[in-house]
Coordinates of C-alpha atoms in Angstrom, one line a residue:
M1 CA -33.1 -5.0 6.2
L2 CA -34.7 -5.7 2.8
L3 CA -33.9 -8.9 0.8
L4 CA -34.3 -8.7 -3.0
A5 CA -34.3 -11.7 -5.2
S6 CA -34.6 -11.8 -9.0
V7 CA -35.0 -14.5 -11.5
G8 CA -35.7 -13.7 -15.1
L9 CA -35.2 -14.6 -18.7
F10 CA -31.9 -13.6 -20.1
I11 CA -32.1 -10.9 -22.7
P12 CA -28.7 -10.5 -24.2
N13 CA -27.0 -7.1 -24.2
V14 CA -25.3 -6.0 -27.4
V15 CA -21.5 -6.2 -27.0
Y16 CA -18.9 -5.2 -29.6
A17 CA -15.8 -4.1 -27.7
S18 CA -12.6 -6.0 -26.8
P19 CA -12.9 -7.7 -23.4
L20 CA -11.0 -6.4 -20.4
A21 CA -8.4 -8.5 -18.6
M22 CA -10.2 -10.1 -15.6
Q23 CA -8.7 -11.9 -12.5
Q24 CA -10.8 -14.5 -10.7
V25 CA -10.2 -13.7 -7.0
A26 CA -12.7 -16.2 -5.5
D27 CA -15.4 -18.5 -6.5
G28 CA -17.6 -16.6 -9.0
I29 CA -15.9 -13.2 -8.4
Y30 CA -13.9 -11.5 -11.1
V31 CA -12.0 -8.2 -10.9
H32 CA -10.4 -5.9 -13.5
R33 CA -7.7 -3.6 -12.1
G34 CA -7.6 -0.1 -13.4
A35 CA -4.5 1.8 -14.2
H36 CA -3.0 4.5 -11.9
E37 CA -3.7 7.5 -14.1
D38 CA -4.8 11.0 -13.1
L39 CA -8.2 12.4 -14.2
D40 CA -6.8 14.7 -16.8
E41 CA -5.5 14.7 -20.4
G42 CA -4.3 11.2 -21.1
Y43 CA -7.1 9.7 -19.0
H44 CA -8.6 6.6 -20.7
G45 CA -11.6 6.0 -18.5
D46 CA -10.1 2.8 -17.0
I47 CA -8.5 3.7 -13.7
C48 CA -10.7 2.0 -11.0
N49 CA -11.3 -1.6 -10.1
I50 CA -14.5 -3.0 -11.6
S51 CA -16.0 -6.4 -10.8
F52 CA -18.8 -8.9 -11.2
V53 CA -20.2 -11.6 -9.1
I54 CA -22.0 -14.7 -10.4
G55 CA -24.8 -16.4 -8.5
E56 CA -27.0 -19.3 -9.6
N57 CA -29.7 -17.0 -11.0
G58 CA -27.7 -14.1 -12.3
I59 CA -24.9 -11.6 -12.0
A60 CA -24.2 -8.4 -10.1
V61 CA -21.7 -5.9 -11.6
I62 CA -19.9 -3.6 -9.1
D63 CA -18.8 -0.4 -10.7
T64 CA -18.6 -0.1 -14.5
G65 CA -15.7 2.2 -15.4
G66 CA -15.4 5.7 -16.8
S67 CA -17.1 5.5 -20.2
I68 CA -19.6 3.4 -22.1
K69 CA -16.6 1.9 -24.0
V70 CA -15.1 0.5 -20.7
G71 CA -18.6 -0.7 -19.7
Q72 CA -18.9 -2.5 -23.1
Q73 CA -15.5 -4.1 -22.6
L74 CA -16.6 -5.3 -19.1
L75 CA -19.8 -6.7 -20.6
E76 CA -17.8 -8.5 -23.2
S77 CA -15.6 -10.0 -20.5
I78 CA -18.7 -11.1 -18.6
R79 CA -20.2 -12.8 -21.6
A80 CA -17.0 -14.7 -22.2
I81 CA -17.6 -16.3 -18.8
S82 CA -21.3 -16.5 -18.3
S83 CA -24.6 -16.1 -20.2
L84 CA -26.7 -15.5 -17.0
P85 CA -28.7 -12.3 -16.9
I86 CA -27.1 -9.2 -15.3
L87 CA -29.6 -8.6 -12.5
Y88 CA -27.9 -5.6 -10.8
V89 CA -25.4 -2.9 -11.4
I90 CA -24.1 -1.5 -8.1
N91 CA -22.3 1.8 -8.0
T92 CA -20.0 2.3 -4.9
H93 CA -20.1 6.1 -5.2
V94 CA -20.6 9.0 -7.6
H95 CA -17.2 9.5 -9.2
P96 CA -17.0 9.4 -13.0
D97 CA -14.4 6.7 -13.2
H98 CA -16.9 4.3 -11.5
I99 CA -20.2 5.2 -13.1
F100 CA -20.1 6.1 -16.8
G101 CA -19.9 2.5 -17.9
N102 CA -23.5 2.0 -16.6
A103 CA -24.9 2.9 -20.0
A104 CA -23.6 -0.4 -21.4
F105 CA -25.8 -2.4 -19.0
V106 CA -29.2 -0.8 -19.5
S107 CA -31.7 -3.5 -20.2
A108 CA -35.1 -4.7 -19.1
Q109 CA -33.8 -7.1 -16.5
T110 CA -31.1 -5.0 -14.9
Q111 CA -31.6 -2.8 -11.8
F112 CA -29.2 -0.1 -10.8
V113 CA -28.3 0.2 -7.2
G114 CA -26.6 3.0 -5.2
H115 CA -26.5 5.0 -2.0
E116 CA -29.6 7.0 -1.2
R117 CA -27.8 10.2 -2.1
L118 CA -26.4 8.9 -5.3
A119 CA -29.2 10.1 -7.7
E120 CA -29.0 13.6 -6.2
A121 CA -25.2 13.7 -6.5
M122 CA -25.5 12.6 -10.1
D123 CA -27.9 15.4 -10.8
K124 CA -25.6 18.0 -9.3
R125 CA -22.5 16.8 -11.1
Q126 CA -23.9 15.7 -14.4
D127 CA -23.2 18.8 -16.5
S128 CA -19.6 19.2 -15.2
Y129 CA -18.9 15.5 -15.4
M130 CA -20.2 15.3 -19.0
R131 CA -18.3 18.3 -20.1
I132 CA -14.9 17.3 -18.6
N133 CA -15.1 13.7 -19.6
Q134 CA -15.9 14.6 -23.2
Q135 CA -12.8 16.8 -23.1
W136 CA -10.6 14.1 -21.7
L137 CA -11.9 11.0 -23.5
K138 CA -13.1 12.6 -26.8
Q139 CA -14.5 9.9 -29.1
D140 CA -14.2 7.2 -26.4
F141 CA -16.8 9.0 -24.4
A142 CA -19.4 9.0 -27.2
G143 CA -22.7 7.5 -26.0
S144 CA -21.7 7.7 -22.3
R145 CA -24.4 9.0 -20.0
M146 CA -25.3 8.9 -16.4
V147 CA -27.7 6.1 -15.4
K148 CA -29.2 6.7 -12.0
P149 CA -30.1 4.1 -9.5
S150 CA -33.5 2.5 -9.5
I151 CA -32.9 1.1 -6.0
A152 CA -31.6 3.4 -3.3
V153 CA -29.8 2.0 -0.2
K154 CA -30.5 4.0 3.0
N155 CA -28.9 1.8 5.6
K156 CA -28.5 -1.9 4.5
L157 CA -29.9 -3.9 1.7
Q158 CA -29.5 -7.5 0.7
I159 CA -29.7 -8.8 -2.9
D160 CA -29.9 -12.5 -3.8
L161 CA -28.2 -13.7 -6.9
G162 CA -29.3 -17.3 -6.3
K163 CA -27.6 -19.0 -3.4
R164 CA -25.4 -15.9 -3.2
V165 CA -26.4 -13.0 -1.0
L166 CA -24.7 -9.6 -1.2
T167 CA -25.1 -7.2 1.7
L168 CA -24.9 -3.5 0.7
T169 CA -24.2 -0.9 3.3
A170 CA -24.6 2.9 2.8
H171 CA -22.1 4.9 4.8
P172 CA -22.1 8.5 6.3
T173 CA -20.0 11.0 4.4
A174 CA -16.4 9.9 4.1
H175 CA -14.6 9.6 0.7
T176 CA -17.8 11.1 -0.7
N177 CA -21.3 11.5 0.5
T178 CA -22.4 8.5 -1.6
D179 CA -20.1 5.7 -0.3
L180 CA -21.5 2.1 -0.5
T181 CA -19.8 -1.1 0.4
V182 CA -20.7 -4.6 -0.7
F183 CA -20.2 -7.9 1.2
D184 CA -20.4 -11.3 -0.3
E185 CA -21.5 -13.8 2.4
K186 CA -20.4 -16.8 0.5
T187 CA -16.7 -15.9 0.3
A188 CA -16.5 -13.2 2.9
S189 CA -15.3 -10.7 0.2
L190 CA -15.8 -7.0 0.8
W191 CA -15.9 -4.3 -1.9
T192 CA -14.9 -1.0 -0.3
G193 CA -15.2 1.2 -3.4
D194 CA -12.9 4.2 -2.8
L195 CA -13.2 3.9 1.0
L196 CA -9.9 2.1 0.5
F197 CA -7.1 3.1 -1.9
I198 CA -4.1 0.9 -2.3
E199 CA -0.9 2.2 -4.0
R200 CA -2.7 5.3 -5.4
T201 CA -2.9 8.4 -3.1
P202 CA -6.4 8.6 -1.5
S203 CA -8.5 11.5 -2.8
I204 CA -10.9 13.4 -0.6
D205 CA -14.2 14.6 -1.9
G206 CA -16.2 14.3 1.3
D207 CA -15.2 14.6 5.0
I208 CA -11.7 13.5 6.1
K209 CA -12.8 13.1 9.7
G210 CA -15.8 11.0 8.6
W211 CA -13.6 8.9 6.4
I212 CA -11.3 8.1 9.3
K213 CA -14.2 7.1 11.4
V214 CA -15.8 4.9 8.7
N215 CA -12.5 3.1 8.1
E216 CA -12.2 2.4 11.8
A217 CA -15.6 0.6 11.6
L218 CA -14.5 -1.3 8.4
L219 CA -11.5 -2.6 10.2
Q220 CA -13.9 -4.7 12.3
S221 CA -15.3 -6.4 9.2
P222 CA -15.1 -10.2 9.1
A223 CA -13.9 -10.0 5.4
K224 CA -11.3 -12.5 4.4
Q225 CA -10.4 -10.5 1.3
V226 CA -11.1 -6.9 0.1
I227 CA -11.5 -5.5 -3.4
S228 CA -10.5 -1.9 -3.1
G229 CA -11.6 1.0 -5.4
H230 CA -8.0 1.3 -6.7
G231 CA -4.9 -0.8 -6.5
Q232 CA -4.1 -4.3 -5.4
L233 CA -2.6 -5.8 -2.2
S234 CA 1.0 -7.0 -2.4
A235 CA 1.7 -10.6 -1.7
Q236 CA 3.0 -9.7 1.8
Q237 CA 0.1 -7.3 2.7
T238 CA -3.2 -7.9 4.4
W239 CA -6.2 -5.7 3.7
Q240 CA -6.1 -4.6 7.3
Q241 CA -2.5 -3.4 6.8
A242 CA -3.5 -1.5 3.7
M243 CA -6.4 0.1 5.6
Q244 CA -4.0 1.1 8.4
L245 CA -1.6 2.6 5.9
Q246 CA -4.4 4.7 4.5
Q247 CA -5.5 5.7 8.0
Q248 CA -1.9 6.9 8.6
Y249 CA -2.0 9.1 5.5
L250 CA -5.4 10.6 6.4
T251 CA -4.6 11.2 10.1
T252 CA -1.2 12.7 9.2
L253 CA -2.9 15.0 6.6
L254 CA -5.6 16.0 9.0
Q255 CA -3.1 16.8 11.8
E256 CA -0.7 18.7 9.6
V257 CA -3.4 20.8 7.9
R258 CA -4.8 21.7 11.3
A259 CA -1.3 22.6 12.5
S260 CA -0.8 24.8 9.4
I261 CA -4.0 26.7 10.1
S262 CA -3.2 27.2 13.8
K263 CA 0.3 28.6 12.8
G264 CA -1.2 30.9 10.1
I265 CA 0.4 29.0 7.2
T266 CA -1.5 29.7 4.1
M267 CA -3.4 27.0 2.1
E268 CA -1.0 27.5 -0.8
K269 CA 2.0 26.8 1.4
A270 CA 0.3 23.9 3.2
M271 CA -0.4 22.3 -0.2
N272 CA 3.4 21.9 -0.5
S273 CA 4.1 20.7 3.0
A274 CA 1.2 18.8 4.6
A275 CA 1.7 15.0 4.9
I276 CA 4.9 15.2 2.8
S277 CA 6.3 12.4 5.0
Q278 CA 3.8 10.1 3.4
K279 CA 4.9 10.7 -0.2
G280 CA 7.0 7.6 -0.5
A281 CA 4.1 5.3 0.1
W282 CA 1.8 6.5 -2.6
Q283 CA 1.6 7.0 -6.4
L284 CA 0.4 10.3 -7.9
F285 CA 1.1 11.9 -4.5
D286 CA 2.2 15.3 -5.7
I287 CA -1.0 15.8 -7.7
I288 CA -3.6 14.3 -5.4
N289 CA -2.2 15.4 -2.0
R290 CA -2.3 19.1 -3.2
R291 CA -5.9 18.7 -4.2
N292 CA -6.7 17.1 -0.8
V293 CA -5.2 20.1 1.1
N294 CA -7.2 22.4 -1.2
N295 CA -10.4 20.5 -0.3
I296 CA -10.0 20.1 3.5
Y297 CA -8.2 23.4 4.5
P298 CA -11.3 25.7 4.1
A299 CA -13.5 23.3 6.1
L300 CA -10.9 22.9 8.9
E301 CA -10.6 26.7 9.2
W302 CA -14.1 26.7 10.7
E303 CA -13.5 24.1 13.4

């Protein structure tokens, strides 16, 4: 395990956007909750949860939103709270709603951190992500670009913000093949990225069987609180209950798509029936669940 520590002079970033609404969820930890919108026309680039953590020497940002505009708004929010240097920008995975705000944080003292496969995944998806996001976001996407990690996490990596150590863990293919979690030792807070969805229907862009397995391991975490990639716990809900609810959806979907294949039910029909019992628990279900069936059906045919 590698421990990184950084102390440097603060070189202020240029900010000129209205700040995002932030919620302080623990000592030195601030979260902005994204809206539950689909990635299509009407998407505004602000649908995932984005955060920052303050140590004695500097700040780590965890995900940056879907455009440079959202990243600039996040930067404005940070500067309203702290003038410490932003030492690290951590991306939890490759999806565009989490990474395109990176461009707002490019500076001499900021290092970008991601899964060891993140840079390759960015290369493969860059053209399509740029084209589609320009179509969706129009002028709000102007100036956005992919900023690749300068630090790649293979297994585990620790970064020190000054009396505040964050442990980063790279996971096998699950939600995507670039999933990274972050654990703050000081407050026992865990950032799951999109390994955990709350309220919003989980979307599969990796391996559903791998995701179920990774979540089983995450349920053993000593975390006292979790910051998910999307959504927010209800007052009566623990993060473990939220994870179990997601596991129920994923396992039901897996079982019912397998059953459809064994019965000779076409993918088109399975898209309308698989996991339909889970619909009441999730937002955007009709849209995202169909995509999930479309993604996993071909792979499961070869089991």
